[in-house]
Amino acid sequence: MTAVLPAEPTWQAPYLADHRVVDCTDPKAIAAAVTELNVAGGRGGVFTWDELVLEATARAAEELGLPHTSVAAVTRCRDKYATRSLMKEAGLPSPGYRLTFSADEAARAAAEFGCPVVVKPRSLAGSIGVVKAEDESGVRAAFELAAGAAYGTLPAGEGILVEEFLEGPEISVDSVVFEGNVRWVHVAEKRVGFAPYFEEVGHLVTAAAGALDPEVATLIESAHRVLAVDFGVTHAEVRLTPDGPRLIELNARLGGDLIPLISRMATGVDLVKAAAEIALGRRPELGTGDREPGGTAEIRFVYPPHDCTVREVDLSNVDGLPGVAHTTVLAPPGTRLLLPPKNPIPRLAALVAVAADEAATTRILDLAEEKVVADLAPLAV
C-alpha cells in the first residue's frame, strides 16, 4: 500500500510500501504524488478517511480520472446547509432549519421553531461548535460559540445553522456504494456526552441487529440519490424521532472514531478494504472472509475529569482484560486537553470491547475505564 501524507509516517510506516509527503489541501499536489507513486503502471485508486482533505482528494481523483465520489457530491455532504436544502427540495424528512448570520437572526429562528434548538456551524466536523440551546440567551451564546469554532483547515464564516431539536436516539448507518447501488453494512448506536454539547464519547455495533428498519433504509437510499453520492463508503447519521427517522447528515467517507474497526469486529465486514476496492473500480464483496463476527463491539473514549496537561496515560492494567479487544493512548505526554466546548475531541484513550451483547460490553468497558491510569497536571481555569 502507498500513501500521500501531510507529514512523515508514524504509525502508518509498517503498512506502507512507499509514500509521498505533500500539502494534502492541494489537489494538484495530491494528483502529482499519486501519479508518481503509480509510475510502475499498476492499477491505481485514491480515497481518504480524513474530513479535512475530502474535497481536495475528490478533485485529485477527478483530475486523474479515478473512481471516486464526485466533487459536487462531496461538497453537498460537507455543507450542512446544502444538505438540508436539497433534502427539503426532494420532500425528504430532515430537521427544520434556518441559516443565520447574526445572534439576532438566530434568536428569531429559534423563536420560530420553539426552544430547545440546535445551533451548529455550517461546514465543520466532529460536532465542533454544536450546541443545544434552551432559551433565547442560550441561543445567542450558542451562536457566538458556533461562529468562533474552528476545525483544522475546514471553512468557517459561512453562516450558522439553527435547527429544530429532534427527540429520540441517534444512530449511524455505514454503507458501501458502488455505481449508485447503496448496501448498508451496520447500524451503530451513538454515545453522546458533555451536554449541552454533542461530544461523541463512544459507539456500539451489533452484528445481530437484524434488517434495517424500512423507513431508515428508504431515507438513507434517498439521501444518497439526492446528494448524488454514487461511489465510496459512507457514514449517515439519523435521529429516530417519534414521527419517524430524520437525516442529520450524510458523510461521503468512512466513519470516524474507529467505527470501521468495531464494525469489522462485530460484523466481520472490512469497510476499509471495501473503500479500497471501490477506489480501484471493483464492486466490493461484503462477505466476512475468514473472520467470524464477534457479536457486539463497542468503543469508549476516555476523557480527563478537568482541563489538563497530560504527563502520562498508562493502559497496562487494561490490556489483557477479558473482552478487551483493543486499546490505544490518544494523548501522549505534553498534550494539553480542554474539555468541551473549549477543545475539539479532548481524549486520553480509546478502549474497545467485544462480547455477546451490549450489557456485556458495558460491564467490560466500565471495568477497563476504572483501570486506566492517567497522570494529569490540572490547568488553571
XYZ file of C-alpha atoms in Angstrom:
381
model
C 0.000 0.000 0.000
C 1.181 3.539 -0.706
C 0.062 6.791 0.863
C 0.084 10.535 0.300
C 0.566 12.183 3.686
C 0.882 15.709 5.132
C 3.881 14.610 7.258
C 6.284 11.703 7.529
C 4.523 8.468 8.551
C 4.463 7.337 12.172
C 2.006 4.524 12.947
C 1.408 4.101 9.213
C 5.027 3.178 8.407
C 4.811 -0.636 8.868
C 1.906 -0.806 6.412
C 3.414 1.249 3.580
C 5.457 0.132 0.588
C 6.067 3.784 -0.334
C 4.755 7.260 0.415
C 4.988 10.935 -0.514
C 4.650 13.963 1.761
C 2.734 16.865 0.194
C 0.276 19.613 1.054
C -2.882 17.473 1.249
C -5.124 20.515 0.832
C -3.720 20.966 -2.700
C -5.486 18.713 -5.257
C -2.742 19.135 -7.853
C -0.064 18.122 -5.337
C -2.103 15.050 -4.398
C -2.610 14.128 -8.062
C 1.094 14.523 -8.840
C 2.085 12.386 -5.852
C -0.419 9.646 -6.776
C 0.891 9.647 -10.351
C 4.483 9.357 -9.124
C 3.643 6.518 -6.748
C 1.837 4.693 -9.549
C 4.698 5.108 -12.038
C 5.059 1.333 -12.460
C 1.757 1.355 -14.325
C -0.282 -0.733 -11.915
C -3.973 -0.150 -11.383
C -4.324 2.890 -9.154
C -7.022 4.378 -6.989
C -7.404 7.051 -4.336
C -9.543 7.529 -1.239
C -9.295 9.278 2.124
C -10.887 8.855 5.546
C -9.969 12.430 6.558
C -12.721 15.066 6.512
C -10.106 17.817 6.246
C -8.919 16.695 2.799
C -12.067 15.094 1.412
C -12.768 17.772 -1.173
C -9.120 18.030 -2.224
C -8.962 14.251 -2.677
C -12.141 14.282 -4.773
C -10.652 16.975 -7.004
C -7.422 14.985 -7.380
C -9.355 11.844 -8.289
C -11.370 13.807 -10.839
C -8.175 15.171 -12.394
C -6.729 11.654 -12.611
C -9.938 10.094 -13.923
C -10.175 7.675 -10.999
C -13.376 6.296 -9.420
C -14.452 8.490 -6.513
C -17.418 10.382 -5.122
C -17.753 13.479 -7.302
C -16.519 16.876 -6.160
C -20.092 18.181 -6.316
C -21.413 15.358 -4.118
C -18.622 15.729 -1.567
C -19.311 19.472 -1.380
C -23.040 18.877 -0.842
C -22.322 16.473 2.008
C -19.741 18.740 3.638
C -22.090 21.746 3.535
C -24.874 21.057 6.045
C -26.972 23.909 4.644
C -26.746 22.426 1.137
C -27.698 19.001 2.525
C -30.729 20.445 4.310
C -31.812 22.448 1.272
C -31.592 19.522 -1.146
C -33.387 17.188 1.251
C -36.197 19.743 1.649
C -36.498 20.256 -2.124
C -36.821 16.476 -2.541
C -39.503 16.280 0.164
C -37.357 14.072 2.394
C -37.562 14.211 6.203
C -34.889 16.242 7.979
C -34.935 18.904 10.702
C -36.421 22.341 10.175
C -33.554 24.821 9.720
C -32.529 28.417 9.100
C -29.147 29.769 8.006
C -28.304 32.796 10.155
C -25.553 35.392 10.167
C -26.119 37.167 13.488
C -27.230 36.381 17.009
C -30.426 38.374 16.352
C -31.250 36.229 13.304
C -30.504 33.090 15.311
C -32.840 34.230 18.092
C -35.633 34.898 15.586
C -35.157 31.459 14.028
C -35.288 29.835 17.464
C -38.495 31.692 18.262
C -39.986 30.357 15.029
C -39.123 26.724 15.845
C -39.563 26.973 19.609
C -36.784 26.100 22.038
C -34.844 23.969 22.500
C -32.984 24.244 19.209
C -29.627 23.048 17.910
C -27.100 25.663 16.817
C -24.209 24.487 14.652
C -21.511 25.671 12.213
C -22.322 25.123 8.568
C -19.278 23.140 7.444
C -17.177 21.861 10.341
C -16.877 18.283 11.641
C -16.703 16.201 14.812
C -19.655 18.037 16.408
C -17.343 21.030 16.945
C -19.370 24.101 17.906
C -22.690 22.203 18.016
C -24.865 23.220 20.990
C -28.378 22.552 22.270
C -29.869 25.891 23.350
C -32.807 26.007 25.764
C -33.811 29.689 25.547
C -33.047 32.966 23.795
C -29.994 33.801 25.882
C -28.703 30.277 25.268
C -29.261 30.683 21.532
C -27.275 33.916 21.472
C -24.411 32.348 23.418
C -24.519 29.264 21.191
C -24.368 31.439 18.073
C -21.214 33.143 19.305
C -19.654 29.789 20.187
C -20.504 28.260 16.799
C -19.314 31.371 14.935
C -15.949 31.171 16.692
C -15.484 27.430 16.266
C -12.730 26.068 14.044
C -11.510 22.653 12.952
C -8.265 22.418 11.030
C -8.492 23.896 7.535
C -12.257 23.471 7.156
C -14.118 26.617 6.079
C -15.754 28.887 8.649
C -17.658 32.169 8.479
C -20.311 30.916 6.052
C -23.243 31.281 8.413
C -24.619 29.352 11.377
C -27.482 26.873 11.221
C -30.323 26.978 13.724
C -32.314 23.742 13.616
C -35.316 22.331 15.421
C -34.288 19.920 18.152
C -35.313 16.348 17.404
C -36.233 13.999 20.236
C -35.108 10.371 20.082
C -31.948 8.273 19.929
C -29.302 8.839 17.262
C -27.819 6.072 15.157
C -25.293 5.926 12.353
C -25.558 3.713 9.278
C -22.448 2.894 7.263
C -22.977 1.842 3.663
C -20.986 0.646 0.680
C -21.937 2.456 -2.532
C -20.909 1.286 -5.998
C -22.313 2.731 -9.219
C -25.205 4.192 -7.239
C -26.158 0.925 -5.510
C -26.339 1.515 -1.727
C -25.741 -1.513 0.511
C -25.864 -0.850 4.249
C -23.364 -2.761 6.399
C -24.130 -1.913 10.018
C -26.119 0.275 12.366
C -24.237 1.864 15.269
C -25.685 3.380 18.407
C -24.012 6.705 19.122
C -22.983 7.613 22.680
C -23.093 11.378 23.290
C -21.862 13.283 26.323
C -20.973 16.705 27.741
C -24.469 18.183 27.314
C -25.478 20.693 26.021
C -22.701 19.864 23.544
C -22.792 16.785 21.319
C -19.412 15.223 22.030
C -19.284 11.677 20.640
C -17.912 9.600 23.510
C -18.449 6.137 22.046
C -20.211 3.876 19.545
C -21.717 0.381 19.607
C -22.192 -2.025 16.680
C -24.173 -5.262 16.997
C -23.872 -7.950 14.317
C -27.294 -9.419 15.133
C -29.155 -6.127 14.715
C -31.388 -7.673 12.059
C -32.704 -5.929 8.970
C -32.555 -2.171 8.757
C -35.897 -0.521 9.505
C -37.565 0.053 6.096
C -38.162 3.758 6.801
C -34.485 4.245 7.680
C -33.355 2.242 4.649
C -35.527 4.347 2.339
C -34.261 7.571 3.901
C -30.612 6.502 3.547
C -31.014 5.414 -0.074
C -32.940 8.585 -0.961
C -30.318 10.822 0.664
C -27.562 9.187 -1.394
C -29.600 9.755 -4.548
C -30.476 13.382 -3.766
C -26.883 14.261 -2.836
C -25.574 12.248 -5.830
C -23.247 10.053 -3.757
C -22.663 7.062 -6.036
C -19.205 5.744 -5.077
C -17.448 5.016 -1.798
C -18.125 4.059 1.796
C -20.455 6.478 3.567
C -21.447 7.321 7.130
C -25.013 8.567 7.685
C -26.288 9.950 10.985
C -30.004 9.576 11.680
C -32.238 10.644 14.564
C -35.079 8.222 15.334
C -37.897 10.587 16.281
C -41.458 9.685 17.333
C -42.519 10.916 13.874
C -40.022 8.734 12.019
C -36.335 8.895 11.077
C -34.693 12.207 10.193
C -31.336 12.570 8.432
C -28.837 14.603 10.449
C -26.023 14.311 7.907
C -24.514 12.067 5.243
C -20.721 11.900 5.215
C -19.082 10.838 1.953
C -16.307 8.947 3.751
C -15.603 6.196 6.221
C -16.986 6.786 9.688
C -14.548 8.287 12.181
C -13.824 7.274 15.771
C -12.536 3.819 14.716
C -16.059 2.821 13.677
C -14.701 0.684 10.772
C -12.630 -1.264 13.321
C -15.552 -2.092 15.612
C -17.735 -2.812 12.572
C -15.230 -5.445 11.413
C -15.078 -6.934 14.914
C -18.870 -7.160 15.151
C -19.918 -7.960 11.576
C -16.760 -9.390 10.007
C -17.026 -6.885 7.132
C -13.916 -4.794 6.457
C -15.128 -1.338 5.403
C -11.591 -0.068 4.772
C -10.980 -2.908 2.315
C -14.327 -2.150 0.670
C -13.336 1.517 0.257
C -10.034 0.464 -1.342
C -11.785 -1.914 -3.738
C -14.210 0.795 -4.822
C -11.275 3.187 -5.371
C -9.834 0.575 -7.745
C -13.119 0.395 -9.639
C -14.154 -3.003 -8.273
C -17.513 -3.930 -6.796
C -16.601 -4.970 -3.227
C -17.521 -8.345 -1.813
C -19.001 -7.923 1.658
C -18.538 -11.434 2.975
C -16.810 -11.891 6.314
C -13.884 -13.806 4.829
C -12.022 -15.895 7.357
C -13.043 -13.736 10.308
C -16.041 -14.732 12.393
C -18.273 -11.860 13.536
C -17.836 -11.127 17.222
C -21.438 -10.320 18.140
C -21.248 -6.864 19.720
C -18.336 -4.430 19.622
C -18.237 -1.114 21.468
C -15.678 1.673 21.596
C -15.463 4.071 24.523
C -13.267 7.159 24.662
C -11.717 8.145 27.974
C -11.743 11.844 28.845
C -9.932 13.736 31.616
C -12.058 14.921 34.554
C -10.835 18.505 34.076
C -8.708 20.668 31.803
C -5.158 19.393 31.993
C -1.737 18.792 30.542
C -1.047 15.078 30.152
C 2.022 13.704 31.910
C 1.327 10.056 31.084
C -1.512 7.658 30.228
C -0.882 4.039 31.238
C -3.100 1.256 29.854
C -1.015 -1.680 31.096
C -3.702 -2.638 33.633
C -6.296 -2.680 30.869
C -4.513 -4.716 28.218
C -5.276 -8.387 28.632
C -8.569 -7.958 30.481
C -11.144 -10.492 29.240
C -13.256 -8.983 26.487
C -10.940 -6.027 25.815
C -10.101 -6.295 22.119
C -8.124 -3.105 21.532
C -6.696 -0.148 23.435
C -4.746 2.885 22.370
C -3.395 6.008 24.042
C -4.612 9.124 22.230
C -2.820 11.819 24.257
C 0.975 11.494 24.513
C 2.901 13.285 27.275
C 2.709 17.053 26.952
C -0.724 17.103 25.306
C -2.921 19.954 26.525
C -6.583 18.939 26.813
C -9.501 21.308 27.375
C -12.977 19.882 27.914
C -15.872 20.759 25.554
C -16.544 23.231 24.185
C -13.055 24.666 24.614
C -11.133 21.992 22.733
C -12.092 19.609 19.937
C -12.179 15.927 20.930
C -10.002 16.040 24.111
C -9.480 12.303 24.593
C -6.985 10.393 26.697
C -7.503 6.899 25.297
C -9.764 4.578 23.320
C -10.999 1.230 24.695
C -12.750 -1.445 22.607
C -14.708 -4.403 23.982
C -16.184 -7.371 22.107
C -18.830 -9.567 23.754
C -22.141 -11.295 23.186
C -24.343 -8.268 23.856
C -24.466 -4.626 24.924
C -24.780 -5.382 28.634
C -21.550 -7.369 28.497
C -19.576 -4.716 26.597
C -20.783 -2.134 29.116
C -19.510 -4.224 32.022
C -16.158 -4.800 30.322
C -15.663 -1.132 29.478
C -16.711 0.054 32.928
C -14.014 -2.159 34.462
C -11.455 -1.207 31.823
C -12.038 2.513 32.323
C -11.539 2.116 36.084
C -8.111 0.608 35.404
C -6.845 3.431 33.169
C -4.057 5.284 34.986
C -3.696 8.914 33.928
C -1.138 11.314 35.377
C -2.582 14.759 34.662
C -1.463 18.259 35.595
C -4.567 20.463 36.146
C -4.777 23.700 34.211
C -5.886 26.888 35.930
C -9.372 27.944 34.869
